Amino acid sequence: MDAPMDNDGKLKCSIEYTLKKIGGKWKTVILWHLNVDGTLRYNALRRLLPGVSHKVLSQQLKELEEDGFIHRVQFNSIPPKVEYSITDFGKTLMPILEQMHVWGTEHGSLE
Amino acid sequence: MDAPMDNDGKLKCSIEYTLKKIGGKWKTVILWHLNVDGTLRYNALRRLLPGVSHKVLSQQLKELEEDGFIHRVQFNSIPPKVEYSITDFGKTLMPILEQMHVWGTEHGSLE
DNA sequence: CAGTATCCATCAGGATACTG
DNA sequence: CAGTATCCTGATGGATACTG
């Protein structure tokens, strides 16, 4: 292996690093949607992810934002409005997501 | 989105299907090693994954085998000997892992 | 509308000891 | 050597109610 190894048992491989970043249950799908649709409001996003709760969605969005993958714009209007979009950095993940999408489409049955 | 959706809130997107398959903490790394090294015995694999326990390693290996990603050959010798290798089907995951590896290498600091 | 706050369930993952 | 068998823990995710 060529990735940075450490002896504290923390990071063993660059693949693991990537997995840690996008391994959240909804992160890949959120990024995928934002990349396709461009910009989405909170509730629009929520409707696209059947089953996600408020807590989890905002959590995942916050982490994605902290990692620089998505951009959050808040309009101080009434009613409130928040728009999410993917950043250029977030787009660097697209090759991975595309491969995952291709594979999942080819091999994922309806289970 | 184009992937199969269902109304039970089970599978929403083919990306999620993929993530479910390889999202285990060690699965990607195991596959990566097996693809690089060809064939590895149980303990050799263990040495390559600092921090993994017996239980978790055999669990992940079993799941990978059940999913058809890896091949397990057991020699009924004394002492016992078991060899793991990646299957052709497992190799279909390589484009994903390669992209993950590239991204992780480029953006993963040592944290 | 777009979130927190709270509380709870689940389970993947880990430590350790034992076994064929 | 290559595993199970137990037991345990913390992180992740979920339901629901409340809020600016």
PDB file of C-alpha atoms (C1' of nucleotides) in Angstrom:
ATOM      1  CA  MET A   1       0.000   0.000   0.000  1.00  0.00           C
ATOM      2  CA  ASP A   2       1.163   3.471  -0.682  1.00  0.00           C
ATOM      3  CA  ALA A   3      -1.095   5.591   1.459  1.00  0.00           C
ATOM      4  CA  PRO A   4       0.040   7.170   4.660  1.00  0.00           C
ATOM      5  CA  MET A   5       0.107   4.653   7.432  1.00  0.00           C
ATOM      6  CA  ASP A   6       0.305   5.489  11.050  1.00  0.00           C
ATOM      7  CA  ASN A   7       1.076   3.460  14.072  1.00  0.00           C
ATOM      8  CA  ASP A   8      -1.702   4.766  16.259  1.00  0.00           C
ATOM      9  CA  GLY A   9      -4.080   2.679  14.243  1.00  0.00           C
ATOM     10  CA  LYS A  10      -5.831   5.692  12.831  1.00  0.00           C
ATOM     11  CA  LEU A  11      -5.518   6.000   9.094  1.00  0.00           C
ATOM     12  CA  LYS A  12      -4.344   3.010   7.174  1.00  0.00           C
ATOM     13  CA  CYS A  13      -5.138   3.724   3.600  1.00  0.00           C
ATOM     14  CA  SER A  14      -6.302   6.576   1.461  1.00  0.00           C
ATOM     15  CA  ILE A  15      -9.331   4.554   0.488  1.00  0.00           C
ATOM     16  CA  GLU A  16     -10.407   4.553   4.075  1.00  0.00           C
ATOM     17  CA  TYR A  17     -10.022   8.293   4.226  1.00  0.00           C
ATOM     18  CA  THR A  18     -12.373   8.652   1.300  1.00  0.00           C
ATOM     19  CA  LEU A  19     -14.831   6.237   2.813  1.00  0.00           C
ATOM     20  CA  LYS A  20     -14.891   8.200   6.022  1.00  0.00           C
ATOM     21  CA  LYS A  21     -15.786  11.345   4.124  1.00  0.00           C
ATOM     22  CA  ILE A  22     -18.605  10.012   2.025  1.00  0.00           C
ATOM     23  CA  GLY A  23     -19.581   6.906   3.948  1.00  0.00           C
ATOM     24  CA  GLY A  24     -22.497   8.543   5.702  1.00  0.00           C
ATOM     25  CA  LYS A  25     -25.759   6.909   4.844  1.00  0.00           C
ATOM     26  CA  TRP A  26     -27.114   9.822   2.801  1.00  0.00           C
ATOM     27  CA  LYS A  27     -24.059  11.772   1.792  1.00  0.00           C
ATOM     28  CA  THR A  28     -23.452  10.213  -1.570  1.00  0.00           C
ATOM     29  CA  VAL A  29     -27.084  10.569  -2.528  1.00  0.00           C
ATOM     30  CA  ILE A  30     -27.244  14.175  -1.390  1.00  0.00           C
ATOM     31  CA  LEU A  31     -24.183  15.019  -3.434  1.00  0.00           C
ATOM     32  CA  TRP A  32     -25.555  13.150  -6.385  1.00  0.00           C
ATOM     33  CA  HIS A  33     -28.822  15.055  -6.314  1.00  0.00           C
ATOM     34  CA  LEU A  34     -27.141  18.407  -5.870  1.00  0.00           C
ATOM     35  CA  ASN A  35     -24.856  17.686  -8.764  1.00  0.00           C
ATOM     36  CA  VAL A  36     -27.769  16.770 -10.992  1.00  0.00           C
ATOM     37  CA  ASP A  37     -30.214  19.422  -9.909  1.00  0.00           C
ATOM     38  CA  GLY A  38     -27.793  22.227  -9.234  1.00  0.00           C
ATOM     39  CA  THR A  39     -29.478  23.885  -6.303  1.00  0.00           C
ATOM     40  CA  LEU A  40     -32.020  22.543  -3.886  1.00  0.00           C
ATOM     41  CA  ARG A  41     -33.799  23.884  -0.866  1.00  0.00           C
ATOM     42  CA  TYR A  42     -33.885  22.006   2.370  1.00  0.00           C
ATOM     43  CA  ASN A  43     -37.339  20.575   2.009  1.00  0.00           C
ATOM     44  CA  ALA A  44     -36.888  19.787  -1.649  1.00  0.00           C
ATOM     45  CA  LEU A  45     -33.865  17.759  -0.704  1.00  0.00           C
ATOM     46  CA  ARG A  46     -35.835  16.101   2.002  1.00  0.00           C
ATOM     47  CA  ARG A  47     -38.540  15.055  -0.409  1.00  0.00           C
ATOM     48  CA  LEU A  48     -35.912  13.467  -2.596  1.00  0.00           C
ATOM     49  CA  LEU A  49     -34.685  11.332   0.263  1.00  0.00           C
ATOM     50  CA  PRO A  50     -37.621   9.327   1.473  1.00  0.00           C
ATOM     51  CA  GLY A  51     -37.064   8.184   4.995  1.00  0.00           C
ATOM     52  CA  VAL A  52     -34.556  10.732   6.141  1.00  0.00           C
ATOM     53  CA  SER A  53     -35.369  12.583   9.324  1.00  0.00           C
ATOM     54  CA  HIS A  54     -34.751  16.233  10.080  1.00  0.00           C
ATOM     55  CA  LYS A  55     -32.001  15.474  12.484  1.00  0.00           C
ATOM     56  CA  VAL A  56     -30.087  13.188  10.211  1.00  0.00           C
ATOM     57  CA  LEU A  57     -30.492  15.329   7.138  1.00  0.00           C
ATOM     58  CA  SER A  58     -29.277  18.505   8.790  1.00  0.00           C
ATOM     59  CA  GLN A  59     -26.470  16.553  10.370  1.00  0.00           C
ATOM     60  CA  GLN A  60     -25.275  15.162   7.078  1.00  0.00           C
ATOM     61  CA  LEU A  61     -25.647  18.528   5.407  1.00  0.00           C
ATOM     62  CA  LYS A  62     -23.604  20.174   8.110  1.00  0.00           C
ATOM     63  CA  GLU A  63     -20.823  17.645   7.780  1.00  0.00           C
ATOM     64  CA  LEU A  64     -20.832  17.971   4.024  1.00  0.00           C
ATOM     65  CA  GLU A  65     -20.602  21.720   4.408  1.00  0.00           C
ATOM     66  CA  GLU A  66     -17.791  21.489   6.941  1.00  0.00           C
ATOM     67  CA  ASP A  67     -15.891  19.232   4.573  1.00  0.00           C
ATOM     68  CA  GLY A  68     -16.332  21.818   1.839  1.00  0.00           C
ATOM     69  CA  PHE A  69     -18.382  19.586  -0.427  1.00  0.00           C
ATOM     70  CA  ILE A  70     -21.504  21.692  -0.442  1.00  0.00           C
ATOM     71  CA  HIS A  71     -22.380  25.326  -0.187  1.00  0.00           C
ATOM     72  CA  ARG A  72     -25.154  26.690   2.007  1.00  0.00           C
ATOM     73  CA  VAL A  73     -26.850  29.988   1.305  1.00  0.00           C
ATOM     74  CA  GLN A  74     -29.337  31.353   3.763  1.00  0.00           C
ATOM     75  CA  PHE A  75     -31.859  34.008   2.803  1.00  0.00           C
ATOM     76  CA  ASN A  76     -33.062  35.951   5.792  1.00  0.00           C
ATOM     77  CA  SER A  77     -36.565  36.222   4.540  1.00  0.00           C
ATOM     78  CA  ILE A  78     -39.884  35.203   5.884  1.00  0.00           C
ATOM     79  CA  PRO A  79     -40.538  32.408   5.361  1.00  0.00           C
ATOM     80  CA  PRO A  80     -36.906  31.335   5.635  1.00  0.00           C
ATOM     81  CA  LYS A  81     -35.159  29.924   2.630  1.00  0.00           C
ATOM     82  CA  VAL A  82     -31.959  27.977   2.445  1.00  0.00           C
ATOM     83  CA  GLU A  83     -30.352  26.738  -0.701  1.00  0.00           C
ATOM     84  CA  TYR A  84     -27.791  24.018  -0.991  1.00  0.00           C
ATOM     85  CA  SER A  85     -25.473  23.472  -3.892  1.00  0.00           C
ATOM     86  CA  ILE A  86     -22.390  21.465  -4.624  1.00  0.00           C
ATOM     87  CA  THR A  87     -18.996  23.149  -4.550  1.00  0.00           C
ATOM     88  CA  ASP A  88     -16.167  22.721  -7.001  1.00  0.00           C
ATOM     89  CA  PHE A  89     -14.431  20.664  -4.395  1.00  0.00           C
ATOM     90  CA  GLY A  90     -17.515  18.541  -4.008  1.00  0.00           C
ATOM     91  CA  LYS A  91     -17.427  17.924  -7.726  1.00  0.00           C
ATOM     92  CA  THR A  92     -14.039  16.272  -7.356  1.00  0.00           C
ATOM     93  CA  LEU A  93     -15.956  13.409  -5.800  1.00  0.00           C
ATOM     94  CA  MET A  94     -18.036  12.891  -8.885  1.00  0.00           C
ATOM     95  CA  PRO A  95     -15.787  10.306 -10.532  1.00  0.00           C
ATOM     96  CA  ILE A  96     -16.285   8.142  -7.472  1.00  0.00           C
ATOM     97  CA  LEU A  97     -20.021   8.661  -7.360  1.00  0.00           C
ATOM     98  CA  GLU A  98     -20.329   8.018 -11.050  1.00  0.00           C
ATOM     99  CA  GLN A  99     -18.516   4.724 -10.717  1.00  0.00           C
ATOM    100  CA  MET A 100     -20.684   3.811  -7.771  1.00  0.00           C
ATOM    101  CA  HIS A 101     -23.757   4.711  -9.721  1.00  0.00           C
ATOM    102  CA  VAL A 102     -22.691   2.687 -12.716  1.00  0.00           C
ATOM    103  CA  TRP A 103     -21.874  -0.335 -10.621  1.00  0.00           C
ATOM    104  CA  GLY A 104     -25.033  -0.096  -8.569  1.00  0.00           C
ATOM    105  CA  THR A 105     -27.152   0.233 -11.672  1.00  0.00           C
ATOM    106  CA  GLU A 106     -25.534  -2.754 -13.313  1.00  0.00           C
ATOM    107  CA  HIS A 107     -25.447  -5.079 -10.357  1.00  0.00           C
ATOM    108  CA  GLY A 108     -28.055  -3.817  -7.949  1.00  0.00           C
ATOM    109  CA  SER A 109     -31.173  -5.860  -8.166  1.00  0.00           C
ATOM    110  CA  LEU A 110     -34.333  -4.577  -6.572  1.00  0.00           C
ATOM    111  CA  GLU A 111     -33.685  -6.749  -3.541  1.00  0.00           C
TER     112      GLU A 111
ATOM    113  CA  MET B   1     -32.883   9.680 -10.186  1.00  0.00           C
ATOM    114  CA  ASP B   2     -33.020   6.578 -12.232  1.00  0.00           C
ATOM    115  CA  ALA B   3     -32.387   3.804  -9.793  1.00  0.00           C
ATOM    116  CA  PRO B   4     -35.103   1.543  -8.529  1.00  0.00           C
ATOM    117  CA  MET B   5     -37.130   3.244  -5.871  1.00  0.00           C
ATOM    118  CA  ASP B   6     -39.409   1.527  -3.523  1.00  0.00           C
ATOM    119  CA  ASN B   7     -42.057   2.741  -1.214  1.00  0.00           C
ATOM    120  CA  ASP B   8     -41.048   0.765   1.820  1.00  0.00           C
ATOM    121  CA  GLY B   9     -38.189   3.172   2.224  1.00  0.00           C
ATOM    122  CA  LYS B  10     -35.630   0.515   1.507  1.00  0.00           C
ATOM    123  CA  LEU B  11     -33.567   1.213  -1.545  1.00  0.00           C
ATOM    124  CA  LYS B  12     -33.613   4.664  -2.982  1.00  0.00           C
ATOM    125  CA  CYS B  13     -30.720   4.886  -5.321  1.00  0.00           C
ATOM    126  CA  SER B  14     -28.202   2.629  -6.959  1.00  0.00           C
ATOM    127  CA  ILE B  15     -25.445   4.545  -5.269  1.00  0.00           C
ATOM    128  CA  GLU B  16     -26.832   3.503  -1.952  1.00  0.00           C
ATOM    129  CA  TYR B  17     -26.876  -0.082  -3.078  1.00  0.00           C
ATOM    130  CA  THR B  18     -23.188   0.132  -3.861  1.00  0.00           C
ATOM    131  CA  LEU B  19     -22.442   1.816  -0.581  1.00  0.00           C
ATOM    132  CA  LYS B  20     -24.223  -0.921   1.293  1.00  0.00           C
ATOM    133  CA  LYS B  21     -22.052  -3.520  -0.363  1.00  0.00           C
ATOM    134  CA  ILE B  22     -18.666  -1.961   0.192  1.00  0.00           C
ATOM    135  CA  GLY B  23     -19.377   0.434   3.023  1.00  0.00           C
ATOM    136  CA  GLY B  24     -18.044  -1.850   5.720  1.00  0.00           C
ATOM    137  CA  LYS B  25     -15.137  -0.364   7.531  1.00  0.00           C
ATOM    138  CA  TRP B  26     -12.542  -2.755   6.114  1.00  0.00           C
ATOM    139  CA  LYS B  27     -14.107  -4.089   2.950  1.00  0.00           C
ATOM    140  CA  THR B  28     -12.618  -1.664   0.496  1.00  0.00           C
ATOM    141  CA  VAL B  29      -9.175  -2.090   1.960  1.00  0.00           C
ATOM    142  CA  ILE B  30      -9.421  -5.863   1.951  1.00  0.00           C
ATOM    143  CA  LEU B  31     -10.449  -5.854  -1.677  1.00  0.00           C
ATOM    144  CA  TRP B  32      -7.724  -3.421  -2.522  1.00  0.00           C
ATOM    145  CA  HIS B  33      -5.055  -5.574  -0.922  1.00  0.00           C
ATOM    146  CA  LEU B  34      -6.314  -8.754  -2.515  1.00  0.00           C
ATOM    147  CA  ASN B  35      -6.355  -7.094  -5.893  1.00  0.00           C
ATOM    148  CA  VAL B  36      -2.795  -5.918  -5.476  1.00  0.00           C
ATOM    149  CA  ASP B  37      -1.318  -8.982  -3.847  1.00  0.00           C
ATOM    150  CA  GLY B  38      -3.373 -11.628  -5.595  1.00  0.00           C
ATOM    151  CA  THR B  39      -3.752 -14.143  -2.822  1.00  0.00           C
ATOM    152  CA  LEU B  40      -3.390 -13.724   0.890  1.00  0.00           C
ATOM    153  CA  ARG B  41      -3.765 -15.973   3.873  1.00  0.00           C
ATOM    154  CA  TYR B  42      -5.898 -15.027   6.796  1.00  0.00           C
ATOM    155  CA  ASN B  43      -3.119 -13.898   9.060  1.00  0.00           C
ATOM    156  CA  ALA B  44      -1.261 -12.140   6.284  1.00  0.00           C
ATOM    157  CA  LEU B  45      -4.372 -10.130   5.639  1.00  0.00           C
ATOM    158  CA  ARG B  46      -4.678  -9.423   9.310  1.00  0.00           C
ATOM    159  CA  ARG B  47      -1.179  -8.072   9.475  1.00  0.00           C
ATOM    160  CA  LEU B  48      -1.997  -5.712   6.642  1.00  0.00           C
ATOM    161  CA  LEU B  49      -4.939  -4.290   8.553  1.00  0.00           C
ATOM    162  CA  PRO B  50      -3.566  -2.976  11.803  1.00  0.00           C
ATOM    163  CA  GLY B  51      -6.287  -2.745  14.371  1.00  0.00           C
ATOM    164  CA  VAL B  52      -8.754  -5.229  12.977  1.00  0.00           C
ATOM    165  CA  SER B  53      -9.934  -7.917  15.335  1.00  0.00           C
ATOM    166  CA  HIS B  54     -10.567 -11.552  14.543  1.00  0.00           C
ATOM    167  CA  LYS B  55     -14.277 -11.182  14.797  1.00  0.00           C
ATOM    168  CA  VAL B  56     -14.543  -8.213  12.536  1.00  0.00           C
ATOM    169  CA  LEU B  57     -12.111  -9.511   9.962  1.00  0.00           C
ATOM    170  CA  SER B  58     -13.799 -12.869   9.588  1.00  0.00           C
ATOM    171  CA  GLN B  59     -17.156 -11.131   9.525  1.00  0.00           C
ATOM    172  CA  GLN B  60     -16.145  -8.819   6.719  1.00  0.00           C
ATOM    173  CA  LEU B  61     -14.501 -11.657   4.835  1.00  0.00           C
ATOM    174  CA  LYS B  62     -17.623 -13.757   5.132  1.00  0.00           C
ATOM    175  CA  GLU B  63     -19.813 -10.967   3.817  1.00  0.00           C
ATOM    176  CA  LEU B  64     -17.433 -10.294   0.970  1.00  0.00           C
ATOM    177  CA  GLU B  65     -17.504 -13.986   0.135  1.00  0.00           C
ATOM    178  CA  GLU B  66     -21.290 -14.151   0.302  1.00  0.00           C
ATOM    179  CA  ASP B  67     -21.485 -11.206  -2.038  1.00  0.00           C
ATOM    180  CA  GLY B  68     -19.196 -13.007  -4.449  1.00  0.00           C
ATOM    181  CA  PHE B  69     -16.418 -10.473  -4.269  1.00  0.00           C
ATOM    182  CA  ILE B  70     -13.779 -12.786  -2.891  1.00  0.00           C
ATOM    183  CA  HIS B  71     -12.932 -16.424  -3.095  1.00  0.00           C
ATOM    184  CA  ARG B  72     -12.038 -18.569  -0.124  1.00  0.00           C
ATOM    185  CA  VAL B  73      -9.968 -21.720  -0.451  1.00  0.00           C
ATOM    186  CA  GLN B  74      -9.452 -23.910   2.547  1.00  0.00           C
ATOM    187  CA  PHE B  75      -6.671 -26.465   2.713  1.00  0.00           C
ATOM    188  CA  ASN B  76      -7.410 -29.223   5.162  1.00  0.00           C
ATOM    189  CA  SER B  77      -3.873 -29.483   6.324  1.00  0.00           C
ATOM    190  CA  ILE B  78      -2.229 -29.201   9.661  1.00  0.00           C
ATOM    191  CA  PRO B  79      -1.690 -26.466  10.423  1.00  0.00           C
ATOM    192  CA  PRO B  80      -4.765 -25.131   8.642  1.00  0.00           C
ATOM    193  CA  LYS B  81      -4.360 -22.841   5.711  1.00  0.00           C
ATOM    194  CA  VAL B  82      -6.902 -20.596   4.088  1.00  0.00           C
ATOM    195  CA  GLU B  83      -6.312 -18.428   1.092  1.00  0.00           C
ATOM    196  CA  TYR B  84      -8.356 -15.479  -0.001  1.00  0.00           C
ATOM    197  CA  SER B  85      -8.385 -13.984  -3.436  1.00  0.00           C
ATOM    198  CA  ILE B  86     -10.514 -11.568  -5.366  1.00  0.00           C
ATOM    199  CA  THR B  87     -13.037 -12.894  -7.860  1.00  0.00           C
ATOM    200  CA  ASP B  88     -13.742 -11.567 -11.327  1.00  0.00           C
ATOM    201  CA  PHE B  89     -16.907 -10.104  -9.936  1.00  0.00           C
ATOM    202  CA  GLY B  90     -14.943  -8.453  -7.176  1.00  0.00           C
ATOM    203  CA  LYS B  91     -12.767  -6.881  -9.811  1.00  0.00           C
ATOM    204  CA  THR B  92     -15.767  -5.082 -11.219  1.00  0.00           C
ATOM    205  CA  LEU B  93     -15.519  -2.913  -8.116  1.00  0.00           C
ATOM    206  CA  MET B  94     -12.025  -1.803  -8.967  1.00  0.00           C
ATOM    207  CA  PRO B  95     -12.997   1.333 -10.892  1.00  0.00           C
ATOM    208  CA  ILE B  96     -14.719   2.558  -7.755  1.00  0.00           C
ATOM    209  CA  LEU B  97     -11.851   1.665  -5.478  1.00  0.00           C
ATOM    210  CA  GLU B  98      -9.365   3.227  -7.843  1.00  0.00           C
ATOM    211  CA  GLN B  99     -11.284   6.475  -7.854  1.00  0.00           C
ATOM    212  CA  MET B 100     -11.538   6.375  -4.110  1.00  0.00           C
ATOM    213  CA  HIS B 101      -7.850   5.728  -3.865  1.00  0.00           C
ATOM    214  CA  VAL B 102      -7.005   8.574  -6.196  1.00  0.00           C
ATOM    215  CA  TRP B 103      -9.230  10.995  -4.378  1.00  0.00           C
ATOM    216  CA  GLY B 104      -8.020   9.927  -0.959  1.00  0.00           C
ATOM    217  CA  THR B 105      -4.423  10.220  -1.996  1.00  0.00           C
ATOM    218  CA  GLU B 106      -4.926  13.662  -3.438  1.00  0.00           C
ATOM    219  CA  HIS B 107      -7.059  15.125  -0.698  1.00  0.00           C
ATOM    220  CA  GLY B 108      -6.420  13.018   2.347  1.00  0.00           C
ATOM    221  CA  SER B 109      -3.966  14.678   4.633  1.00  0.00           C
ATOM    222  CA  LEU B 110      -2.444  12.733   7.469  1.00  0.00           C
ATOM    223  CA  GLU B 111      -4.972  14.231   9.819  1.00  0.00           C
TER     224      GLU B 111
ATOM    225  C1'  DC C   1     -39.542  26.995   6.111  1.00  0.00           C
ATOM    226  C1'  DA C   2     -35.721  25.204   8.062  1.00  0.00           C
ATOM    227  C1'  DG C   3     -34.112  23.796  11.295  1.00  0.00           C
ATOM    228  C1'  DT C   4     -32.793  22.224  17.081  1.00  0.00           C
ATOM    229  C1'  DA C   5     -33.564  19.453  21.056  1.00  0.00           C
ATOM    230  C1'  DT C   6     -34.456  15.307  23.158  1.00  0.00           C
ATOM    231  C1'  DC C   7     -34.742  10.726  23.733  1.00  0.00           C
ATOM    232  C1'  DC C   8     -34.325   6.139  22.014  1.00  0.00           C
ATOM    233  C1'  DA C   9     -33.084   1.960  19.061  1.00  0.00           C
ATOM    234  C1'  DT C  10     -29.842  -0.430  16.482  1.00  0.00           C
ATOM    235  C1'  DC C  11     -25.850  -2.318  15.237  1.00  0.00           C
ATOM    236  C1'  DA C  12     -21.354  -2.189  13.366  1.00  0.00           C
ATOM    237  C1'  DG C  13     -17.366  -2.771  15.385  1.00  0.00           C
ATOM    238  C1'  DG C  14     -13.956  -4.096  19.290  1.00  0.00           C
ATOM    239  C1'  DA C  15     -11.570  -6.937  23.395  1.00  0.00           C
ATOM    240  C1'  DT C  16     -10.789 -11.152  24.969  1.00  0.00           C
ATOM    241  C1'  DA C  17     -10.928 -15.990  25.541  1.00  0.00           C
ATOM    242  C1'  DC C  18     -11.665 -20.427  23.715  1.00  0.00           C
ATOM    243  C1'  DT C  19     -11.392 -24.241  19.772  1.00  0.00           C
ATOM    244  C1'  DG C  20     -10.845 -27.658  15.677  1.00  0.00           C
TER     245       DG C  20
ATOM    246  C1'  DC D   1      -3.430 -21.392  11.816  1.00  0.00           C
ATOM    247  C1'  DA D   2      -7.785 -19.738  11.310  1.00  0.00           C
ATOM    248  C1'  DG D   3     -11.128 -19.073  13.081  1.00  0.00           C
ATOM    249  C1'  DT D   4     -15.977 -18.964  16.861  1.00  0.00           C
ATOM    250  C1'  DA D   5     -18.149 -17.450  21.051  1.00  0.00           C
ATOM    251  C1'  DT D   6     -19.216 -13.891  24.308  1.00  0.00           C
ATOM    252  C1'  DC D   7     -19.735  -9.753  25.934  1.00  0.00           C
ATOM    253  C1'  DC D   8     -19.476  -4.821  25.569  1.00  0.00           C
ATOM    254  C1'  DT D   9     -19.205   0.016  23.757  1.00  0.00           C
ATOM    255  C1'  DG D  10     -19.883   4.044  21.073  1.00  0.00           C
ATOM    256  C1'  DA D  11     -21.247   5.992  16.919  1.00  0.00           C
ATOM    257  C1'  DT D  12     -24.948   6.293  13.794  1.00  0.00           C
ATOM    258  C1'  DG D  13     -29.375   6.813  12.697  1.00  0.00           C
ATOM    259  C1'  DG D  14     -34.523   7.498  13.738  1.00  0.00           C
ATOM    260  C1'  DA D  15     -39.174   9.533  15.922  1.00  0.00           C
ATOM    261  C1'  DT D  16     -41.178  13.208  17.707  1.00  0.00           C
ATOM    262  C1'  DA D  17     -41.880  17.706  19.529  1.00  0.00           C
ATOM    263  C1'  DC D  18     -40.576  22.325  19.763  1.00  0.00           C
ATOM    264  C1'  DT D  19     -38.637  27.060  17.694  1.00  0.00           C
ATOM    265  C1'  DG D  20     -36.885  31.471  15.201  1.00  0.00           C
TER     266       DG D  20
END
